[in-house]
Structures are given as structure tokens and as C-alpha cells.
Coordinates of C-alpha atoms in Angstrom, one line a residue:
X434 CA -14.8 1.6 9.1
X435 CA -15.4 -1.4 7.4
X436 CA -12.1 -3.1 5.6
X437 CA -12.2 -4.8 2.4
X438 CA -9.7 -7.5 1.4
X439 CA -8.7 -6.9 -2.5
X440 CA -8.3 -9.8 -4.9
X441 CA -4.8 -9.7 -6.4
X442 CA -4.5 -12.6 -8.3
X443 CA -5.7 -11.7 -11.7
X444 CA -3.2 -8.3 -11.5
X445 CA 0.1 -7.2 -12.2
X446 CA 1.5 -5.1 -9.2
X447 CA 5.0 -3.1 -9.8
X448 CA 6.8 -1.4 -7.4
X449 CA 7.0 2.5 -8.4
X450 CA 8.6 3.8 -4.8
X451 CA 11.1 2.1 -2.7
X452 CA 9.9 1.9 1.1
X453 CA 9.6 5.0 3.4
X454 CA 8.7 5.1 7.1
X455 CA 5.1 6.6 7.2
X456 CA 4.9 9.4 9.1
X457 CA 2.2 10.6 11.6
X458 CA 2.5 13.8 11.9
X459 CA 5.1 15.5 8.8
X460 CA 5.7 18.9 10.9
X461 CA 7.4 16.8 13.8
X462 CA 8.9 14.1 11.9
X463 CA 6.5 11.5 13.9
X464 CA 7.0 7.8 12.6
X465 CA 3.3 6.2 12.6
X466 CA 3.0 3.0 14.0
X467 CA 0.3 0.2 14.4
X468 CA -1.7 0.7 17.1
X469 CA -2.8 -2.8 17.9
X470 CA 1.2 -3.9 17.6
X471 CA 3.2 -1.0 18.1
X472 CA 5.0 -2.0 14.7
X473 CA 6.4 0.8 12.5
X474 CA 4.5 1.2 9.1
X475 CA 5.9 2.2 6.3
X476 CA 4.8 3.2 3.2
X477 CA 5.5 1.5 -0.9
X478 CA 4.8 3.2 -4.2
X479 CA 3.0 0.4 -6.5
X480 CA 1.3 0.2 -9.9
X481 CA -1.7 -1.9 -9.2
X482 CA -2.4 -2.8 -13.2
X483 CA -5.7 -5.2 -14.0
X484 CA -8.5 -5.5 -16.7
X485 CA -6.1 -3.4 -19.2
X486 CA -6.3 -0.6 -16.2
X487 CA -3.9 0.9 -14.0
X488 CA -3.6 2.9 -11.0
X489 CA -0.5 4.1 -8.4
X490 CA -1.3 3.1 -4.7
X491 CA 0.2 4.2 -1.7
X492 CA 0.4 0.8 0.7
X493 CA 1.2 0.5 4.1
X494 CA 3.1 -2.3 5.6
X495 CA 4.5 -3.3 8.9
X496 CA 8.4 -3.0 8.9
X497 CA 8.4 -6.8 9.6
X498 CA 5.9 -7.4 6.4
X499 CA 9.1 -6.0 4.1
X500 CA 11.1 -8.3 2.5
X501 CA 14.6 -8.8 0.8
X502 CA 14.8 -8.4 -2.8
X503 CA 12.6 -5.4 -2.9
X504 CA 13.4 -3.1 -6.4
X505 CA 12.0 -0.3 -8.1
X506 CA 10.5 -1.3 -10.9
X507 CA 10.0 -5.4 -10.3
X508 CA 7.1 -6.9 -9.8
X509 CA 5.8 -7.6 -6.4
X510 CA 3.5 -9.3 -4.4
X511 CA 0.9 -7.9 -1.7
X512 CA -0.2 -10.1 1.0
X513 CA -2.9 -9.5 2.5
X514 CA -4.0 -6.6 0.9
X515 CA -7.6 -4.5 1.8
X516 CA -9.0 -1.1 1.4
X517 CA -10.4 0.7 4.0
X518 CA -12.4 4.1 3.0
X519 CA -11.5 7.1 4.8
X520 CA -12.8 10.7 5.5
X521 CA -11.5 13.8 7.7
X522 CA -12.2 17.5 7.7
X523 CA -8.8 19.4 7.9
X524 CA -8.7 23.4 7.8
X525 CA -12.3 23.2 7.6
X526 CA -12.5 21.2 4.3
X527 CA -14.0 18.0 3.7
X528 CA -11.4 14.8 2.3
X529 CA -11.9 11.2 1.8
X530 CA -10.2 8.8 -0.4
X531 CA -8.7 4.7 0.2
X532 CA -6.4 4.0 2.4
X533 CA -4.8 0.6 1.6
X534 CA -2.8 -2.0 3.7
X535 CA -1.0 -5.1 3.5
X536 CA 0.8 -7.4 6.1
X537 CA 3.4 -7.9 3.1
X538 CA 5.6 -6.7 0.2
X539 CA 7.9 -9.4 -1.6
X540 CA 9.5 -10.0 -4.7
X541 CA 6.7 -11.3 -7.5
X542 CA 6.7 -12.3 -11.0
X543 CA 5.1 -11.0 -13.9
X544 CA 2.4 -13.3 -15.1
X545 CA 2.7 -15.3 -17.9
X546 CA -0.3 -14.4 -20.9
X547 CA -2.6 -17.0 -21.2
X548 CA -1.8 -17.5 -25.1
X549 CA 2.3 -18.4 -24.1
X550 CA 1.1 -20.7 -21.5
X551 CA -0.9 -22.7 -23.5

């Protein structure tokens, strides 16, 4: 399917949930990975907040795309960030939702309003 890059540049992005190896398969304990690298992915907790809206996102990153400095709570950056819609039929029912992906997680800052920087 078809990915599509999100703009993150207008957004505040806090991190909600410290980074966890994503696993493939929860009954085994199975650490996914990226199939074109081989890379482990992990997954972050994030508040994705724009437009006076908000929304928790699951991300996935490659464990080279996570950087020092990372705390609950902070703001952070996302680079690289797309969605990519999914769908699967497990134990005969039908699921779908957004999956998202960056290369990158790093410290950010929170933006400044427009009234204090003018």
C-alpha cells in the first residue's frame, strides 16, 4: 500500500511512551525488524497535537533512528514521518487502522505562539 508522508511542521508532538522493541509475533517474544534493512524497530508513544486537536500514535522507528535525550513527556521531533493504511482479517474478523513510521525520534521544542513571537 500506498505510503503517505505527514506534514509535521505546524504540530506539537510529545512523547507519551518511552521506546519499546516492536514485537512480531507477542506469543514468542519475536522482535520485528525491517525487512529491506534488517534493522530492529521499535515502537514510541506520542501525542500528535495540531489545529486545537489531538491524537496518541503508535510510531515505529529503526533502533538507529533513536536518539539521546529521549523523555517522557518532552517534546520531540519525527523525521520522516508517513502513514501507511492497513487491513488484516485475524480469527475471522475484519481490522484496519494506520500504521505510522519515521526514520527518526529526537529531542524537539515546543513552538513558540505566534502572538509571543511577534
Amino acid at each position: 500500500m500506498r505510503s503517505i508522508r505527514v506534514e509535521t511542521s505546524a504540530a506539537t508532538i510529545l512523547l507519551t511512551e518511552a521506546p519499546e522493541k516492536k514485537l512480531k509475533d507477542r506469543r514468542t517474544g519475536e522482535v520485528a525488524t525491517d525487512a529491506n534493512t534488517g534493522d530492529v524497530l521499535w515502537t514510541v508513544g506520542v501525542v500528535y497535537i495540531e489545529g486545537g486537536e489531538s491524537a496518541l500514535l503508535k510510531v515505529t522507528v529503526p533502533e538507529n533512528g533513536l536518539t539521546e535525550g529521549l523523555t517522557v513527556g518532552a517534546p520531540v521531533s519525527l523525521a520522516g514521518l508517513v502513514a501507511r493504511p492497513w487491513e488484516s482479517t485475524f480469527n475471522g474478523q475484519e481490522r484496519h487502522g494506520i500504521a505510522f513510521r519515521a526514520t527518526a525520534v529526537m529531542p524537539g521544542e515546543f513552538p513558540v505562539p505566534a502572538a509571543v513571537a511577534a
